Short mmCIF file of N, CA and C in Angstrom, two decimals:
data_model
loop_
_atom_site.label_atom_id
_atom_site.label_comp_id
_atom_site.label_asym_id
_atom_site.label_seq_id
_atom_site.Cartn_x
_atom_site.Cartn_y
_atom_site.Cartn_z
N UNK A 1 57.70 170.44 83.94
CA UNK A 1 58.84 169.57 84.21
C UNK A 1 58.50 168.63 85.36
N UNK A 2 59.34 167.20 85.55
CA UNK A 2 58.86 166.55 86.19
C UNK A 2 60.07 166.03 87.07
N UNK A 3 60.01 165.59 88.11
CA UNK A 3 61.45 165.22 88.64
C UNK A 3 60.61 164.45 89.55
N UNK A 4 61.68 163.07 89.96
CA UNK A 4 61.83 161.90 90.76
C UNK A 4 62.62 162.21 91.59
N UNK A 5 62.49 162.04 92.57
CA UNK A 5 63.20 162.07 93.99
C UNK A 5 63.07 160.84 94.64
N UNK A 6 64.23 159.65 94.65
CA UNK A 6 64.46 158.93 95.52
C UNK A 6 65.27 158.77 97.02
N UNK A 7 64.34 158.29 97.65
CA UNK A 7 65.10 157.99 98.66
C UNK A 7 65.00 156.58 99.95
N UNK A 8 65.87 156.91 100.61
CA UNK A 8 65.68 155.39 101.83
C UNK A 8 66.72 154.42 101.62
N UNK A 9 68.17 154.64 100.50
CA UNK A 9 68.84 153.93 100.64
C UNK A 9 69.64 153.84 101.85
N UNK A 10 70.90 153.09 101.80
CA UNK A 10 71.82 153.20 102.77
C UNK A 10 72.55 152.18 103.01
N UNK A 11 73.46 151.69 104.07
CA UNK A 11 74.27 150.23 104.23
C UNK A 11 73.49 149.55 105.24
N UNK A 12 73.51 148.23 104.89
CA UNK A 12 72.42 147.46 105.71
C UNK A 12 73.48 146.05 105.40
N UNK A 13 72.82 145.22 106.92
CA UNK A 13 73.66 144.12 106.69
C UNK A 13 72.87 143.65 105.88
N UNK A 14 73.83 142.38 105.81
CA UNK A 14 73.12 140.86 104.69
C UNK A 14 71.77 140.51 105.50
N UNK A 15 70.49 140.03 105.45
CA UNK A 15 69.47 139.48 105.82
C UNK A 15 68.36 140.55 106.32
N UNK A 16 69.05 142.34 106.23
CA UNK A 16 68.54 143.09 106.63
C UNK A 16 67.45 143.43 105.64
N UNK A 17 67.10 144.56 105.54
CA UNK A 17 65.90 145.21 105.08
C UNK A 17 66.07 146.92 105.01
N UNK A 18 65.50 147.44 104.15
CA UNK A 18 65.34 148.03 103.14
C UNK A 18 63.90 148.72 102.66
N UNK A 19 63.49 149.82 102.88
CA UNK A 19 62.77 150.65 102.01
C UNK A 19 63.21 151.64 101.29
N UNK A 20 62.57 151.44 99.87
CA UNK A 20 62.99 152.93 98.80
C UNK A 20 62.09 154.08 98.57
N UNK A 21 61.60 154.60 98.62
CA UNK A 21 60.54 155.49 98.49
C UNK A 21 61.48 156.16 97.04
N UNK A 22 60.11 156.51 96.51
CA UNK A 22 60.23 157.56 95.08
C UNK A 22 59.36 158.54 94.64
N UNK A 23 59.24 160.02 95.05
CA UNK A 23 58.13 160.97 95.02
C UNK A 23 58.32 161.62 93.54
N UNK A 24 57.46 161.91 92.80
CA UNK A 24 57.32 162.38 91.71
C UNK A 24 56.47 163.35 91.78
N UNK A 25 56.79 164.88 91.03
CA UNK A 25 56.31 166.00 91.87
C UNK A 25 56.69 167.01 90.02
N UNK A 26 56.07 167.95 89.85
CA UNK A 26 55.84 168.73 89.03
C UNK A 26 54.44 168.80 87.86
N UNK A 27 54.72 169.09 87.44
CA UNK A 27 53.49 168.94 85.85
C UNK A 27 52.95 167.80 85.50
N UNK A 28 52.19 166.69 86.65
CA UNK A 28 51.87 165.47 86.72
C UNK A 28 50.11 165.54 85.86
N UNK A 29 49.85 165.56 84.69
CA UNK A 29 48.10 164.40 84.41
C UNK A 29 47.95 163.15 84.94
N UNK A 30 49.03 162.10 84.83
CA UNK A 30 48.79 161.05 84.63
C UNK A 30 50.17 159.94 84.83
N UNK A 31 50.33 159.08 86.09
CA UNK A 31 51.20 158.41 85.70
C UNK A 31 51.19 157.02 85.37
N UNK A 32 51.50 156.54 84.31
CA UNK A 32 51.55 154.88 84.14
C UNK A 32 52.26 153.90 84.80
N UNK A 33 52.93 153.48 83.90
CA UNK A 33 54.24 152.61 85.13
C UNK A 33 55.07 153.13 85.31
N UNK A 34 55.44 152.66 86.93
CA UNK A 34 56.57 152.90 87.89
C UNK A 34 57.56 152.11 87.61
N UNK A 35 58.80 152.35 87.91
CA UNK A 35 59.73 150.99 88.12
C UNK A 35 60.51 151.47 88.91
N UNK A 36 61.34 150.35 89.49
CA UNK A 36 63.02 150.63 90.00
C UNK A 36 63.95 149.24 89.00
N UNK A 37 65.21 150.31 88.73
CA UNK A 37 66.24 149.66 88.25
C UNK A 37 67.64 149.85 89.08
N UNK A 38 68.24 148.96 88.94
CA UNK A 38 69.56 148.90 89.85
C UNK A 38 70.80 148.84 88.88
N UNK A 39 71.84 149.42 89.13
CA UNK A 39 72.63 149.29 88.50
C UNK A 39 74.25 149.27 89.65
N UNK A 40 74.48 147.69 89.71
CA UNK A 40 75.92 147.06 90.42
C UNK A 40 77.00 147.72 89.45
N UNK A 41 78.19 147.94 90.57
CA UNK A 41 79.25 148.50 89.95
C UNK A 41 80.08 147.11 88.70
N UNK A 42 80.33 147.62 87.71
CA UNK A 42 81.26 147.55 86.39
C UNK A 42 79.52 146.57 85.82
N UNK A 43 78.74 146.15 86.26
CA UNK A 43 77.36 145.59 85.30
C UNK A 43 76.71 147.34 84.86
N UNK A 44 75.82 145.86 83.84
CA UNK A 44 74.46 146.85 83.01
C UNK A 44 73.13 147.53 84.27
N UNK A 45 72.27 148.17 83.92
CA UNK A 45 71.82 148.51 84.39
C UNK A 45 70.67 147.48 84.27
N UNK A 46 69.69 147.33 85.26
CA UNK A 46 68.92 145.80 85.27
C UNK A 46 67.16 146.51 85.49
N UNK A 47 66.05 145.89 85.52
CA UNK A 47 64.71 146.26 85.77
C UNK A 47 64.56 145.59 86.97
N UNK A 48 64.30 145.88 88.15
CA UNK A 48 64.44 145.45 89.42
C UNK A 48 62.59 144.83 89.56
N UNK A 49 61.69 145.87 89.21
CA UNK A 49 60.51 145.82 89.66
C UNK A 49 59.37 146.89 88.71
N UNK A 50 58.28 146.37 88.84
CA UNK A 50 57.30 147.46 87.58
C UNK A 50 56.44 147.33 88.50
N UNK A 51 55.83 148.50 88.27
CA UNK A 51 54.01 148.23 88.70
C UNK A 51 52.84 148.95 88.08
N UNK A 52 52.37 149.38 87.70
CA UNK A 52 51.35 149.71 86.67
C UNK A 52 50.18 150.28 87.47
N UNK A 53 49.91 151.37 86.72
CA UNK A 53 48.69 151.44 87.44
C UNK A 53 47.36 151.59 88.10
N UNK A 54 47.57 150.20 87.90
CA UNK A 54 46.04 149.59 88.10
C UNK A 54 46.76 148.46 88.96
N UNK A 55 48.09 148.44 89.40
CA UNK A 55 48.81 147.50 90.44
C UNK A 55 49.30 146.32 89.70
N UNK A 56 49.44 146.16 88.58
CA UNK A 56 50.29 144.93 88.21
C UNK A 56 51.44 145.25 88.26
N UNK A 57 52.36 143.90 89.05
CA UNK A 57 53.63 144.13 89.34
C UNK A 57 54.42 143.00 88.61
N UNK A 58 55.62 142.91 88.03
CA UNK A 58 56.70 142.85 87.24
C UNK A 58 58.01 142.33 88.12
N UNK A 59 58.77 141.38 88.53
CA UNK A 59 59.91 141.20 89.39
C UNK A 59 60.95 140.32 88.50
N UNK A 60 62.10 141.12 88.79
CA UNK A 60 63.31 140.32 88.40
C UNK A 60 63.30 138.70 88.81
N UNK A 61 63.84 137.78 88.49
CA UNK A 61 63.65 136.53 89.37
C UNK A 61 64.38 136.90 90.24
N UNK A 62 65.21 136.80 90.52
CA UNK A 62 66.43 137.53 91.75
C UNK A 62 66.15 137.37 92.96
N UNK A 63 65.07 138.43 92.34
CA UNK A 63 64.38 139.70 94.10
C UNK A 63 62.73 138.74 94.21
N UNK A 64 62.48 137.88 93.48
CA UNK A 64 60.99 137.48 94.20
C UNK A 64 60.98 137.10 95.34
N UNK A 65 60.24 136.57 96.12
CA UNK A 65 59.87 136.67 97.19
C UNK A 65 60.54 137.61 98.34
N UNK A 66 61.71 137.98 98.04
CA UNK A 66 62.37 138.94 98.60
C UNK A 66 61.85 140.69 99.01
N UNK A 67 61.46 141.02 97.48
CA UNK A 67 61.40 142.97 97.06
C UNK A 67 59.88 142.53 96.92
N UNK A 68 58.93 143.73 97.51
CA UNK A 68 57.91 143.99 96.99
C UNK A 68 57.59 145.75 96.20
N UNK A 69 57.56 145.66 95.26
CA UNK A 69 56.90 146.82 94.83
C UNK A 69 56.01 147.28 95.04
N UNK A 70 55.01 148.77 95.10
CA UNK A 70 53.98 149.37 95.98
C UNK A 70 53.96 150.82 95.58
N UNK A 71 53.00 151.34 95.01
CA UNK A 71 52.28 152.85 94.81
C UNK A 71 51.48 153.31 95.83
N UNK A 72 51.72 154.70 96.00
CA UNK A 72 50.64 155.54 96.36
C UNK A 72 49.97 156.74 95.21
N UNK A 73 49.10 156.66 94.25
CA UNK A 73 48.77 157.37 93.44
C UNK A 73 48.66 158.24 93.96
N UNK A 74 47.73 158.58 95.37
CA UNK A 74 47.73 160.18 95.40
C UNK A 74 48.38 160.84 95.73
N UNK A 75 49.83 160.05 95.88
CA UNK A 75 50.96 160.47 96.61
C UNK A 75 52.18 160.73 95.40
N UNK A 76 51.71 160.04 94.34
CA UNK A 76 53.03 159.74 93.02
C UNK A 76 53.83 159.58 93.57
N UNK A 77 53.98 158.50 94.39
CA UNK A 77 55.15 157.83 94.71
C UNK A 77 55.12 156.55 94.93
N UNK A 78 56.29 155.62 94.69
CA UNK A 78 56.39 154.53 94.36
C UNK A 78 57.46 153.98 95.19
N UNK A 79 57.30 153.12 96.24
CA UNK A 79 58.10 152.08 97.03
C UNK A 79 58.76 151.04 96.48
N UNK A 80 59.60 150.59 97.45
CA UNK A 80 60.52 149.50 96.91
C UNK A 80 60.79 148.87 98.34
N UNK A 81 60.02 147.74 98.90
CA UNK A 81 60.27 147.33 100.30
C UNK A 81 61.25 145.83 99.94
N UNK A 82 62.36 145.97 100.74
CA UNK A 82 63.25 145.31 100.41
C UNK A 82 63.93 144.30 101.75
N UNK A 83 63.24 142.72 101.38
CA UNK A 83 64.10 142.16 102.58
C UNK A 83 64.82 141.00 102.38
N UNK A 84 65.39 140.52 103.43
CA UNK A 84 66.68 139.03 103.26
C UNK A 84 67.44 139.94 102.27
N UNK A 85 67.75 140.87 102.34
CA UNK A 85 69.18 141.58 101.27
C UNK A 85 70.23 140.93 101.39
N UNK A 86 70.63 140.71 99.86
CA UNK A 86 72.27 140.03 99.90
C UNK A 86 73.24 141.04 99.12
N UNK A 87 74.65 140.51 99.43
CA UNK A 87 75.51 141.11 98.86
C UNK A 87 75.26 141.56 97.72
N UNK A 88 74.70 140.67 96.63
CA UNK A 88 74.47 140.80 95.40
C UNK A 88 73.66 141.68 95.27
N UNK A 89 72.79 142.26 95.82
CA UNK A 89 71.63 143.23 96.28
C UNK A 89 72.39 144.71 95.98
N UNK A 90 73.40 145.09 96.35
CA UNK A 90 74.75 146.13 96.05
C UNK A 90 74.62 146.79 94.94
N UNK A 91 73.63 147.67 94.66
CA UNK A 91 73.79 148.84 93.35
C UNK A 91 73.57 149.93 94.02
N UNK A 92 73.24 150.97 93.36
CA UNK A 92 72.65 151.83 92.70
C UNK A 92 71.62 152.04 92.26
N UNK A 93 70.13 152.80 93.17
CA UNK A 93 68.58 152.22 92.66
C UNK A 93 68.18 153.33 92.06
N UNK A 94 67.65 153.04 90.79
CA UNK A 94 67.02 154.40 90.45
C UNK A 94 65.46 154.07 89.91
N UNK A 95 64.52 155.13 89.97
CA UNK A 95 63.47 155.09 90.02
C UNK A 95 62.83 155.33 88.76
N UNK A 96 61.85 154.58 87.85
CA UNK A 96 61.57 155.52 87.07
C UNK A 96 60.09 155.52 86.66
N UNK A 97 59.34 156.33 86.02
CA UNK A 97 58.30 156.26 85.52
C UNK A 97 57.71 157.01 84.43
N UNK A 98 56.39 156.32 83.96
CA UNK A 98 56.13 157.32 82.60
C UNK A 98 55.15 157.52 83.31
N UNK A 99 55.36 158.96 82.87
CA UNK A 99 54.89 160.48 83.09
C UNK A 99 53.77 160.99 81.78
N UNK A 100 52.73 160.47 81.77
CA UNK A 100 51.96 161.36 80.64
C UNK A 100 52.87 160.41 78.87
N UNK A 101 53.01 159.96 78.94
CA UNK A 101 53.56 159.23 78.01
C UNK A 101 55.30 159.54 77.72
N UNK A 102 55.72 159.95 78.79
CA UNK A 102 57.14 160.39 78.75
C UNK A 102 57.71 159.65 79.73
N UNK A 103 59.18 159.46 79.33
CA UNK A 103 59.63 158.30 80.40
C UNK A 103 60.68 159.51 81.45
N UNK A 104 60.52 159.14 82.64
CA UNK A 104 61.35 159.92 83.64
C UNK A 104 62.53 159.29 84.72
N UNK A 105 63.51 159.78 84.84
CA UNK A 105 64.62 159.10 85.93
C UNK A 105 64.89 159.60 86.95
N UNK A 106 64.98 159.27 88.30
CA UNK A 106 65.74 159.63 89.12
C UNK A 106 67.30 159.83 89.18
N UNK A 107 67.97 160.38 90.22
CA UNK A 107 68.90 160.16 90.11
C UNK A 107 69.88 159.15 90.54
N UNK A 108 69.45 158.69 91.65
CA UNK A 108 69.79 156.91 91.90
C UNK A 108 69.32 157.26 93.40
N UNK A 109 69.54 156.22 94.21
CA UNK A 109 70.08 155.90 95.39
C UNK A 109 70.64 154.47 95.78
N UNK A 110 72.02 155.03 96.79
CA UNK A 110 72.88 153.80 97.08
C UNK A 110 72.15 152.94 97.64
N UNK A 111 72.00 151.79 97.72
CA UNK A 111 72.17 150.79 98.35
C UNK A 111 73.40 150.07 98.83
N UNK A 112 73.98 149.65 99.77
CA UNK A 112 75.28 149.01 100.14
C UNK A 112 75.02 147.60 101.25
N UNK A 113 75.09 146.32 101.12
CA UNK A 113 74.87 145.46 101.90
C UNK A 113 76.05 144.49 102.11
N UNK A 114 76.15 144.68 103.41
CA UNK A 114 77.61 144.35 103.71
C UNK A 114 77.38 142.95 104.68
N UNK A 115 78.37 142.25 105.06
CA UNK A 115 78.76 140.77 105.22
C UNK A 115 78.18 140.94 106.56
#
């Protein structure tokens, strides 16, 4: 079994900053791509960021120059460095990755960016 553990959210002002960390820990061979997805209250759930790996990274238009995405393989874990945050920035981050050819979720973490 495999489980995602995110963390590093929290309330941050507008222009502030932001790291997500995401550790992935159990019955690991092999992981492919990482992502984070966000999901804002009454919206869909969105693809925030990918990274692959061999390091190709994937960005919403949104968050470019803003979010950088970032692995540590020997760590199976996957960052989410996050700055100039705006209101709109306001979900719910969850982490995910394939696992050996299986896709895996976290359980979220808040983000909250206030005025």
């Amino acid at each position: 079994q495999v489980q995602l553990v995110e963390s590093g959210g929290g309330l941050v002002q507008a222009g502030g900053s932001l790291r997500l960390s995401c550790a992935a820990s159990g019955s690991i061979f092999s992981i492919n791509t990482m992502g984070w997805y966000r999901q804002a209250p009454g919206k869909q759930r969105e693809l925030v960021a990918t990274i692959t790996s061999d390091g190709h990274t994937n960005y919403l238009d949104s968050v470019k120059g803003r979010f950088t995405i970032s692995r540590d393989n020997a760590r199976n874990t996957v960052y989410l460095h996050m700055n100039s945050l705006k209101l709109q920035d306001t979900a719910v981050y969850y982490c995910a990755a394939d696992v050996d050819d299986i896709d895996y979720w976290g359980k979220g973490t808040l983000v909250t960016v206030s005025s």
